[in-house]
Every structure is written in C-alpha cells, then in structure tokens.
Tab-separated table of C-alpha atoms in Angstrom:
chain	number	residue	atom	x	y	z
A	1	MET	CA	8.155	-14.625	-9.095
A	2	ALA	CA	6.632	-17.832	-10.782
A	3	SER	CA	3.632	-20.004	-8.675
A	4	GLU	CA	1.750	-22.795	-8.771
A	5	HIS	CA	-1.286	-20.757	-8.947
A	6	TRP	CA	-1.003	-18.546	-12.355
A	7	ARG	CA	-0.265	-19.100	-15.754
A	8	ASP	CA	1.041	-16.875	-18.876
A	9	ILE	CA	-1.675	-15.646	-20.908
A	10	THR	CA	0.650	-12.678	-22.544
A	11	SER	CA	-0.457	-13.880	-26.028
A	12	ALA	CA	-4.154	-12.483	-25.282
A	13	PRO	CA	-5.159	-9.748	-27.677
A	14	SER	CA	-3.984	-6.248	-26.161
A	15	THR	CA	-4.125	-2.882	-27.342
A	16	ASN	CA	-1.408	-0.456	-27.056
A	17	ILE	CA	-2.717	2.312	-24.845
A	18	LEU	CA	-3.973	0.687	-21.872
A	19	PRO	CA	-6.846	2.393	-19.279
A	20	GLY	CA	-3.964	3.079	-16.661
A	21	PHE	CA	-1.356	4.409	-19.219
A	22	THR	CA	-2.117	8.313	-20.256
A	23	ASP	CA	1.725	9.474	-21.209
A	24	GLU	CA	0.882	12.262	-19.225
A	25	ALA	CA	3.690	14.261	-17.183
A	26	PHE	CA	3.376	16.341	-14.041
A	27	PRO	CA	6.927	16.725	-12.856
A	28	ASP	CA	6.437	20.008	-11.324
A	29	ASN	CA	4.106	18.633	-9.033
A	30	PHE	CA	6.711	16.444	-7.488
A	31	ASN	CA	10.000	18.094	-7.502
A	32	LEU	CA	11.425	21.144	-5.423
A	33	LYS	CA	8.825	23.610	-7.048
A	34	ALA	CA	5.945	21.721	-5.261
A	35	LYS	CA	7.842	22.457	-1.891
A	36	PRO	CA	5.237	24.536	0.012
A	37	VAL	CA	6.283	27.715	2.176
A	38	VAL	CA	6.603	26.923	5.629
A	39	LYS	CA	6.610	30.174	7.566
A	40	GLU	CA	7.247	28.961	10.888
A	41	LYS	CA	9.474	25.506	12.304
A	42	LYS	CA	6.913	23.551	14.290
A	43	GLU	CA	7.453	20.377	16.496
A	44	GLY	CA	9.141	17.615	14.903
A	45	GLN	CA	9.302	18.804	11.568
A	46	LEU	CA	12.756	17.813	9.725
A	47	SER	CA	15.549	19.912	8.428
A	48	ASP	CA	15.434	21.740	5.300
A	49	GLU	CA	17.929	19.018	3.495
A	50	LYS	CA	15.481	16.160	4.801
A	51	ILE	CA	12.853	17.826	3.013
A	52	ARG	CA	15.052	18.558	-0.073
A	53	GLN	CA	15.848	15.059	-0.238
A	54	PHE	CA	12.144	13.919	-0.345
A	55	PHE	CA	11.312	16.371	-3.292
A	56	GLU	CA	14.726	15.746	-5.406
A	57	ASN	CA	14.928	11.830	-4.502
A	58	GLY	CA	11.212	10.907	-4.277
A	59	TYR	CA	12.044	9.618	-0.924
A	60	VAL	CA	13.778	10.343	2.222
A	61	VAL	CA	14.756	8.103	5.270
A	62	VAL	CA	13.859	9.567	8.867
A	63	ASP	CA	16.002	6.940	11.166
A	64	SER	CA	14.662	8.234	14.370
A	65	PHE	CA	10.888	10.047	14.569
A	66	PHE	CA	8.521	7.927	16.984
A	67	THR	CA	8.791	7.351	20.467
A	68	ARG	CA	7.992	3.879	22.224
A	69	GLU	CA	5.162	5.375	23.786
A	70	GLU	CA	3.401	6.239	20.600
A	71	LEU	CA	4.335	2.860	18.551
A	72	ASP	CA	4.070	0.249	21.238
A	73	PRO	CA	0.309	0.621	21.121
A	74	CYS	CA	-0.108	-0.038	17.656
A	75	LYS	CA	1.831	-3.360	18.427
A	76	ASP	CA	-0.835	-3.812	21.085
A	77	ALA	CA	-3.755	-3.413	18.481
A	78	ILE	CA	-2.194	-5.616	16.114
A	79	ASN	CA	-1.962	-8.653	18.973
A	80	ASP	CA	-6.127	-7.492	19.478
A	81	LEU	CA	-6.705	-8.152	15.496
A	82	VAL	CA	-4.411	-11.347	15.570
A	83	GLU	CA	-6.474	-12.594	18.524
A	84	ASP	CA	-9.771	-11.754	17.100
A	85	LEU	CA	-8.822	-13.277	13.857
A	86	ALA	CA	-7.636	-16.695	15.641
A	87	GLN	CA	-11.072	-17.069	17.752
A	88	LYS	CA	-13.198	-16.888	14.319
A	89	LEU	CA	-10.854	-19.523	12.924
A	90	TYR	CA	-10.859	-21.736	15.773
A	91	ARG	CA	-14.610	-21.185	16.586
A	92	THR	CA	-15.301	-22.151	12.850
A	93	GLY	CA	-13.153	-25.179	12.688
A	94	ARG	CA	-10.474	-23.793	10.599
A	95	ILE	CA	-7.843	-23.959	12.782
A	96	LYS	CA	-7.431	-27.030	15.769
A	97	ASN	CA	-5.038	-24.251	18.019
A	98	LEU	CA	-5.451	-20.676	19.098
A	99	TYR	CA	-1.622	-20.616	19.492
A	100	SER	CA	-1.983	-18.286	22.268
A	101	GLN	CA	1.515	-18.897	23.592
A	102	CYS	CA	2.886	-17.561	20.347
A	103	GLY	CA	4.095	-13.806	20.458
A	104	PHE	CA	3.876	-10.867	18.393
A	105	HIS	CA	6.678	-11.933	15.755
A	106	GLU	CA	5.413	-15.872	15.506
A	107	ARG	CA	1.599	-16.035	15.823
A	108	LEU	CA	-0.206	-15.032	12.704
A	109	THR	CA	2.820	-17.504	10.905
A	110	LYS	CA	1.600	-20.375	13.053
A	111	ILE	CA	-2.179	-19.676	12.306
A	112	GLU	CA	-1.282	-19.251	8.651
A	113	SER	CA	0.227	-23.012	8.952
A	114	GLU	CA	-3.312	-23.972	9.158
A	115	PHE	CA	-5.042	-21.284	7.788
A	116	PRO	CA	-3.078	-20.446	4.540
A	117	GLY	CA	-4.244	-16.948	3.398
A	118	ALA	CA	-4.619	-15.854	7.284
A	119	ASN	CA	-2.539	-13.176	6.694
A	120	ILE	CA	-4.455	-11.921	3.786
A	121	ILE	CA	-7.554	-11.851	5.661
A	122	LEU	CA	-6.147	-9.871	8.112
A	123	HIS	CA	-4.165	-7.588	5.405
A	124	LYS	CA	-8.162	-6.711	4.020
A	125	TYR	CA	-9.466	-6.317	7.642
A	126	GLY	CA	-10.208	-2.877	7.253
A	127	VAL	CA	-10.367	-2.246	10.808
A	128	LEU	CA	-8.559	1.314	12.087
A	129	PRO	CA	-7.707	0.675	15.871
A	130	GLU	CA	-7.693	4.144	17.723
A	131	ALA	CA	-3.559	3.351	18.084
A	132	PHE	CA	-3.325	3.737	13.999
A	133	ARG	CA	-5.646	6.823	14.069
A	134	ASP	CA	-3.189	8.330	16.855
A	135	ILE	CA	-0.343	7.541	14.451
A	136	TRP	CA	-1.768	8.749	11.494
A	137	SER	CA	-2.809	11.838	12.777
A	138	ASN	CA	-0.037	12.456	14.976
A	139	GLU	CA	0.692	16.111	15.778
A	140	ARG	CA	4.296	15.791	15.112
A	141	LEU	CA	4.056	13.847	11.759
A	142	LEU	CA	1.088	16.059	10.526
A	143	ASN	CA	3.803	19.069	11.308
A	144	VAL	CA	6.138	16.945	8.447
A	145	VAL	CA	2.991	16.616	6.145
A	146	GLU	CA	2.592	20.352	6.327
A	147	GLN	CA	6.004	20.505	4.985
A	148	LEU	CA	5.453	18.614	1.792
A	149	ILE	CA	1.655	19.709	0.844
A	150	GLY	CA	1.078	22.290	2.967
A	151	PRO	CA	-1.331	23.073	5.599
A	152	ASP	CA	-4.591	21.744	4.458
A	153	ILE	CA	-4.117	17.785	5.078
A	154	ALA	CA	-6.233	14.828	4.721
A	155	GLY	CA	-5.762	11.274	5.017
A	156	HIS	CA	-5.945	9.263	1.829
A	157	PRO	CA	-8.536	6.332	1.895
A	158	VAL	CA	-6.045	3.723	1.025
A	159	TRP	CA	-4.051	2.657	4.226
A	160	ASN	CA	-2.381	-0.776	4.705
A	161	LEU	CA	-1.256	-2.527	7.850
A	162	ARG	CA	1.059	-5.203	6.286
A	163	THR	CA	1.298	-8.859	7.780
A	164	LYS	CA	4.512	-9.808	6.195
A	165	THR	CA	4.886	-13.018	7.123
A	166	PRO	CA	8.340	-15.256	6.574
A	167	GLN	CA	9.094	-16.904	2.903
A	168	ASN	CA	5.194	-15.709	1.925
A	169	GLU	CA	4.422	-14.617	-1.792
A	170	ALA	CA	1.382	-12.936	-0.749
A	171	THR	CA	3.521	-10.108	1.167
A	172	THR	CA	6.004	-9.468	-1.314
A	173	VAL	CA	5.170	-6.694	-2.977
A	174	PRO	CA	6.538	-6.212	-6.836
A	175	TRP	CA	7.981	-2.791	-8.368
A	176	HIS	CA	5.286	-0.378	-8.455
A	177	GLN	CA	3.950	3.121	-8.388
A	178	ASP	CA	1.260	4.121	-6.022
A	179	THR	CA	-0.465	6.020	-8.613
A	180	ALA	CA	-0.864	2.445	-10.478
A	181	TYR	CA	-3.699	1.455	-8.131
A	182	LEU	CA	-5.704	4.670	-8.195
A	183	ASP	CA	-7.563	6.380	-11.037
A	184	THR	CA	-6.319	8.925	-13.567
A	185	GLN	CA	-7.520	11.744	-12.154
A	186	CYS	CA	-4.784	11.387	-9.259
A	187	TYR	CA	-1.710	11.410	-11.678
A	188	SER	CA	-0.945	14.904	-11.159
A	189	VAL	CA	-1.562	15.005	-7.286
A	190	LEU	CA	1.285	14.439	-4.861
A	191	GLN	CA	0.252	11.975	-2.289
A	192	PRO	CA	3.281	11.299	0.695
A	193	THR	CA	2.985	7.989	2.392
A	194	ALA	CA	4.800	7.216	5.789
A	195	TRP	CA	6.034	3.620	5.691
A	196	ILE	CA	6.263	3.047	9.333
A	197	PRO	CA	7.742	-0.462	10.629
A	198	LEU	CA	6.951	-2.465	13.702
A	199	LEU	CA	10.362	-3.542	14.087
A	200	ASP	CA	13.841	-2.878	12.982
A	201	ALA	CA	13.483	-3.410	9.304
A	202	ASP	CA	16.286	-4.597	7.267
A	203	GLU	CA	17.070	-6.744	4.215
A	204	SER	CA	16.440	-9.942	6.066
A	205	ASN	CA	12.651	-9.561	6.871
A	206	GLY	CA	11.866	-7.610	3.975
A	207	CYS	CA	12.535	-4.067	4.023
A	208	MET	CA	11.748	-1.315	1.195
A	209	GLN	CA	13.545	-0.647	-2.182
A	210	VAL	CA	13.252	2.445	-3.945
A	211	ALA	CA	14.127	3.434	-7.712
A	212	ASN	CA	16.377	6.924	-6.805
A	213	LYS	CA	14.832	10.028	-8.559
A	214	GLY	CA	12.543	7.738	-10.355
A	215	HIS	CA	9.866	10.144	-10.020
A	216	LYS	CA	11.509	12.954	-12.148
A	217	THR	CA	9.471	12.429	-15.399
A	218	GLY	CA	6.421	12.764	-13.572
A	219	LYS	CA	4.776	9.840	-15.531
A	220	THR	CA	2.701	7.005	-14.556
A	221	ALA	CA	4.293	4.261	-16.206
A	222	ARG	CA	2.984	0.866	-17.845
A	223	HIS	CA	2.159	-1.575	-15.184
A	224	GLN	CA	0.518	-5.009	-15.744
A	225	CYS	CA	-1.610	-7.375	-13.311
A	226	CYS	CA	-1.051	-9.541	-11.486
A	227	TYR	CA	2.263	-10.200	-9.835
A	228	GLY	CA	2.804	-14.181	-9.667
A	229	GLY	CA	-0.281	-15.668	-7.481
A	230	THR	CA	-1.118	-12.263	-5.738
A	231	TRP	CA	-3.610	-9.223	-6.562
A	232	TYR	CA	-0.423	-6.813	-6.734
A	233	VAL	CA	0.119	-5.083	-10.066
A	234	MET	CA	3.769	-5.124	-11.279
A	235	LEU	CA	6.141	-2.610	-12.843
A	236	GLU	CA	8.812	-4.200	-15.178
A	237	GLU	CA	12.491	-2.860	-15.194
A	238	GLU	CA	12.485	-2.479	-18.984
A	239	GLU	CA	9.306	-0.278	-18.913
A	240	MET	CA	11.040	1.510	-15.682
A	241	ALA	CA	14.123	2.410	-17.546
A	242	GLU	CA	12.268	3.411	-21.086
A	243	THR	CA	9.239	5.653	-19.081
A	244	LEU	CA	11.034	6.900	-15.663
A	245	ASP	CA	14.596	7.087	-17.312
A	246	ILE	CA	16.149	4.565	-14.521
A	247	ASP	CA	19.064	3.353	-14.336
A	248	VAL	CA	17.980	0.100	-12.899
A	249	GLN	CA	22.141	-1.238	-12.246
A	250	LYS	CA	22.534	2.381	-10.292
A	251	ASP	CA	19.308	3.496	-9.106
A	252	PHE	CA	17.658	0.936	-6.667
A	253	ILE	CA	18.448	1.464	-2.953
A	254	THR	CA	17.658	-0.591	0.133
A	255	CYS	CA	15.944	1.809	2.658
A	256	PRO	CA	16.243	-0.683	6.443
A	257	ILE	CA	14.623	1.586	8.673
A	258	PRO	CA	14.881	0.989	12.702
A	259	TYR	CA	12.177	0.634	14.932
A	260	GLY	CA	10.758	4.503	15.522
A	261	GLY	CA	11.943	5.287	12.200
A	262	MET	CA	9.872	5.710	8.683
A	263	LEU	CA	10.531	6.004	5.220
A	264	LEU	CA	8.652	8.789	3.464
A	265	LEU	CA	7.919	8.572	-0.489
A	266	ASN	CA	6.010	10.165	-2.778
A	267	ASN	CA	3.334	8.497	-4.899
A	268	LEU	CA	5.343	8.405	-8.274
A	269	ILE	CA	8.686	6.740	-7.146
A	270	PRO	CA	8.829	3.219	-7.679
A	271	HIS	CA	9.081	0.952	-4.798
A	272	ARG	CA	8.799	-2.491	-3.608
A	273	SER	CA	9.410	-4.710	-0.217
A	274	LEU	CA	11.957	-7.499	-0.274
A	275	PRO	CA	11.388	-11.084	0.609
A	276	ASN	CA	11.232	-11.939	4.335
A	277	ILE	CA	13.698	-14.704	4.801
A	278	SER	CA	13.819	-14.260	8.403
A	279	ASP	CA	12.062	-16.196	11.224
A	280	GLN	CA	9.793	-13.375	12.448
A	281	ILE	CA	6.909	-11.457	10.785
A	282	ARG	CA	7.572	-8.179	9.613
A	283	TRP	CA	4.834	-5.910	10.583
A	284	SER	CA	4.410	-2.164	9.100
A	285	LEU	CA	1.906	0.566	8.501
A	286	ASP	CA	1.773	2.578	5.058
A	287	LEU	CA	0.029	5.731	5.974
A	288	ARG	CA	-0.931	8.225	3.425
A	289	TRP	CA	-1.578	11.923	2.850
A	290	GLN	CA	-2.657	14.856	0.033
A	291	ASN	CA	-4.595	18.186	0.293
A	292	PRO	CA	-8.066	17.957	0.727
A	293	GLY	CA	-9.161	19.922	-2.423
A	294	LEU	CA	-7.539	17.468	-5.096
A	295	PRO	CA	-8.866	14.360	-6.518
A	296	CYS	CA	-7.521	11.172	-4.186
A	297	GLY	CA	-7.925	8.800	-7.138
A	298	PHE	CA	-10.030	6.340	-5.144
A	299	TYR	CA	-12.680	5.762	-7.820
A	300	GLY	CA	-15.350	7.597	-5.545
A	301	LEU	CA	-15.797	4.527	-3.374
A	302	LYS	CA	-14.609	6.455	-0.466
A	303	ASP	CA	-13.520	9.903	0.539
A	304	PRO	CA	-10.491	11.223	2.270
A	305	ILE	CA	-10.631	12.200	6.091
A	306	LEU	CA	-10.014	15.864	7.140
A	307	MET	CA	-6.861	15.819	9.515
A	308	ARG	CA	-5.804	19.498	9.315
A	309	THR	CA	-6.982	22.986	7.988
A	310	ALA	CA	-5.481	26.249	7.696
A	311	VAL	CA	-8.706	28.084	8.665
A	312	ASP	CA	-9.373	26.210	11.845
A	313	PRO	CA	-5.872	25.470	14.021
A	314	GLY	CA	-8.106	23.740	16.707
A	315	PHE	CA	-9.667	21.397	14.103
A	316	LYS	CA	-10.530	17.819	15.316
A	317	VAL	CA	-10.606	14.716	13.226
A	318	ASP	CA	-14.162	13.115	13.177
A	319	TRP	CA	-13.550	9.270	12.664
A	320	GLY	CA	-16.886	8.454	12.484
A	321	PRO	CA	-17.990	8.560	8.851
A	322	PHE	CA	-14.381	7.520	7.566
A	323	THR	CA	-14.230	4.399	9.600
A	324	GLY	CA	-17.583	3.279	9.066
A	325	VAL	CA	-16.869	2.724	5.276
A	326	ASP	CA	-14.672	-0.353	4.597
A	327	ARG	CA	-12.311	0.117	1.929
A	328	HIS	CA	-12.047	-3.440	0.918
A	329	ASP	CA	-15.574	-3.993	0.556
A	330	LYS	CA	-15.677	-1.039	-1.554
A	331	GLN	CA	-13.250	-2.399	-3.989
A	332	ARG	CA	-14.829	-5.362	-4.356
A	333	GLU	CA	-17.937	-3.587	-4.663
A	334	ALA	CA	-16.253	-2.013	-8.090
A	335	VAL	CA	-15.922	-5.019	-9.622
A	336	LYS	CA	-19.001	-6.651	-8.185
A	337	ASP	CA	-20.370	-7.070	-11.974
A	338	MET	CA	-17.299	-9.615	-12.649
A	339	LEU	CA	-17.320	-11.529	-9.523
A	340	PRO	CA	-19.228	-14.870	-8.306
A	341	GLN	CA	-20.927	-14.653	-4.942
A	342	VAL	CA	-18.798	-15.650	-1.968
A	343	ASP	CA	-20.607	-17.488	0.592
A	344	ASP	CA	-17.904	-16.915	3.537
A	345	LYS	CA	-16.641	-13.696	2.648
A	346	GLU	CA	-15.297	-13.183	5.872
A	347	PHE	CA	-12.974	-15.771	5.134
A	348	ASP	CA	-12.174	-14.885	1.690
A	349	THR	CA	-8.751	-14.972	0.939
A	350	THR	CA	-8.417	-13.401	-2.477
A	351	ILE	CA	-8.527	-9.638	-3.242
A	352	GLN	CA	-9.773	-7.714	-6.030
A	353	GLY	CA	-10.047	-4.247	-6.984
A	354	PRO	CA	-10.817	-1.501	-9.838
A	355	TRP	CA	-7.098	-1.491	-10.423
A	356	MET	CA	-7.726	-4.927	-12.693
A	357	LYS	CA	-9.772	-2.801	-15.001
A	358	LYS	CA	-6.817	-0.254	-15.658
A	359	TRP	CA	-3.903	-2.945	-16.764
A	360	ASP	CA	-3.381	-5.715	-19.080
A	361	ILE	CA	-3.661	-8.734	-17.113
A	362	VAL	CA	-0.913	-11.048	-18.184
A	363	HIS	CA	-0.923	-13.486	-15.031
A	364	MET	CA	-3.976	-15.963	-14.099
A	365	ASN	CA	-4.105	-16.668	-10.336
A	366	ARG	CA	-6.873	-17.500	-7.877
A	367	HIS	CA	-7.309	-13.483	-7.569
A	368	THR	CA	-7.800	-12.602	-11.270
A	369	GLU	CA	-9.320	-15.535	-11.966
A	370	LYS	CA	-12.807	-14.431	-10.535
A	371	VAL	CA	-12.656	-11.269	-12.554
A	372	MET	CA	-10.714	-12.577	-15.746
A	373	ASP	CA	-14.146	-13.876	-18.159
A	374	ASN	CA	-15.409	-10.397	-18.426
A	375	VAL	CA	-12.281	-8.141	-18.037
A	376	PHE	CA	-11.062	-8.754	-21.594
A	377	ASP	CA	-14.826	-8.354	-22.952
A	378	LEU	CA	-14.725	-4.908	-21.106
A	379	TYR	CA	-11.293	-3.556	-22.293
A	380	HIS	CA	-10.083	-5.671	-25.388
A	381	GLY	CA	-13.014	-6.819	-27.284
A	382	HIS	CA	-12.462	-10.370	-26.845
A	383	GLN	CA	-12.981	-13.139	-24.133
A	384	VAL	CA	-10.069	-15.312	-23.223
A	385	LYS	CA	-11.444	-18.367	-21.383
A	386	ALA	CA	-9.618	-20.225	-18.904
C-alpha cells in the first residue's frame, strides 16, 4: 500500500542471502509429528479434530471459548489505558478534548483525529493489565496450549494489544510469518498464538486472513522492511509461492471470529489483518506461548515468563520480573546505536526494532528513516542517503 511517507529504494545495493533468510527447514516441528501426547482430558481442551486442524493447516478457528465474565474485564482495562493516554495528551496540550463522552469503539479514533499516531503510542505502551494477565494464563486456555506444546509452558516476551482504528494504515498488518520478527534461533520452535478479538471480528472491521498450510515447508521465507508507512515487515505473494509452496489463488482463508472466540495459529503460517473499513475500533489481543526450555528468538532482550510446569502442578505465575521489563524499550535499545535522541519519547509515534536489521529495507518512511543511514553500512557495505 502506497503512503506519502515512504519512497522506494529497491535500487539500493543488496546481497542475495539476507540476515533473516537461512533456507533451513523444520517441517516436523510444526506438523502432526510435533503433537504432544495428552494423557488425560482437561477442562476447556479442544477436540482431537480441532487439534489435528491446527497441526495440519497451521491454524484453527475456535468460535466459542471465553465467557463474557472473562473477556469483559479486558475491555474495562483498555478503557483505563485510553483514559490514561487521553489525560497525558490533554495535560501536555496535544489534544484539546478528552472525548470522555465517547465509548470503547470510538474514543481512540477521536483522539487520533487530533493527535495522529495516538493508536501507535497505545500499541507500544507495554502495560500488561491484570485482566490481560488473567486471560493469558487462563487455566482452560493453558490446557489448550498444553495440547499444542506439552505441559511445560512459558508466555512469549512478545504480546500485543491491537488498536485497530478505522481506515488506518498503521493498524493494517501485511502478510508475514511471526518468525520474521524474531532471531533465527527460534525458526525451529513452535510458538502458538491466540488471536483474541474483543468484539465480533469480520471482514468489515479487519479480521485475520491466513495462508492455509503455509507452514508445511517448515521455512521462514524472505521478508522485506518495511510496509508502506509502517514498521511492519512484509512478505510478497511471489515469495510465498516460491518458498512456501502456497497457491495464492486458493490458499488464502478469511477468519471471522465472534466475541468469545479465538484464532489459534502457529508462528510459521503467513497471515495478515484486513483493513478496518467500519466506523468502529477493532480491538484485539495476540498472546503467545512456547516450551520454556527452547529459545524464544527475542534477541536476548527479554525472557519468557513461566506459566506452567510438569514438575510443579501447583505452580503460580510470578509476573513481577516480566512486567518490570518494557519490551518496546528493549527493542529501541537493540538499535540505539542507529537512533537519534528523542526528547519526548513518551509521545514518539514511531517504532523501531531489531527486525529492521534482519531484512532488506526497501521502503523508507518515518519509522525506518531514523535507522536508515547506518543500516546499509552494517549489512550491505554501502550507505544510502535520504
């Protein structure tokens, strides 16, 4: 998608083998051979057919899982986060109206109209409210995760609150594999994700699409950075066909999810979110897990959080050390040698991270321009001036 904030630099010198592409394949780590043996059925666990679909197709839709009593506190927590952001912007003169009269589905959009990029600030807040923690470590949900990776479960350092305001490029995520954001150590590690919408998610408000069975080769394909005017990596359809054996005419599946449901997908299947063309914000959470004994791939910046262990059935999650580390601060720290000093970091509406070192930067925008002067020095032996 074109943007007034980016320009094409594909003519810049480039190497054939990029830092993120290894051509290694780990198909057995993601297909039915990887399915753990579950000795006893636990509350909330999915049918054998649903689990088979997850491993065979790379994803599975669960239409009904959470109760309103479980999910509604997440909406309350988001309202509190929006209120906190509004107050900060108002106190500093960045907005002239708190829009307190607006509700869950509209308020952030109104704030965004006065302060473009407010949704990005909220997306990278890094605050993990108790309601989010409760969902992530929900007993029934961990029982499902146990069906996917076994009884030893850690929460991955990368979780996201999606602030999908209408008609906003910054919230429309292009085709990608989740491994493209992480270091190559995790390319062989199954990291299931639960994508949980906080309203009925459909094509009008930007639900997810997946590339059915796009994980079968076991490979992480070549991605590029960055998409349009965003910080997102992107995966071209031609590359999906060539490296991942995806039929782009047949394999793209749209996944509407009702409130209370979730989309489970692995970290190799290509997926994207559609544009939100409705008049409401599409809020959602994406939460990830993995075996705690395997590399998480987050560049050593933040450790996973142990949520369940087979050796201690009564284990209680200790959130303190995990919530005390801001992942987005760590991302910026990983590229701090490339970044200028930001006076108002709290209100900075750009995002940078170590994935920008992994892939060929083909689009310049306000997110990449802060690192661009040095990226080509580091990876191509050339420097490209803006």
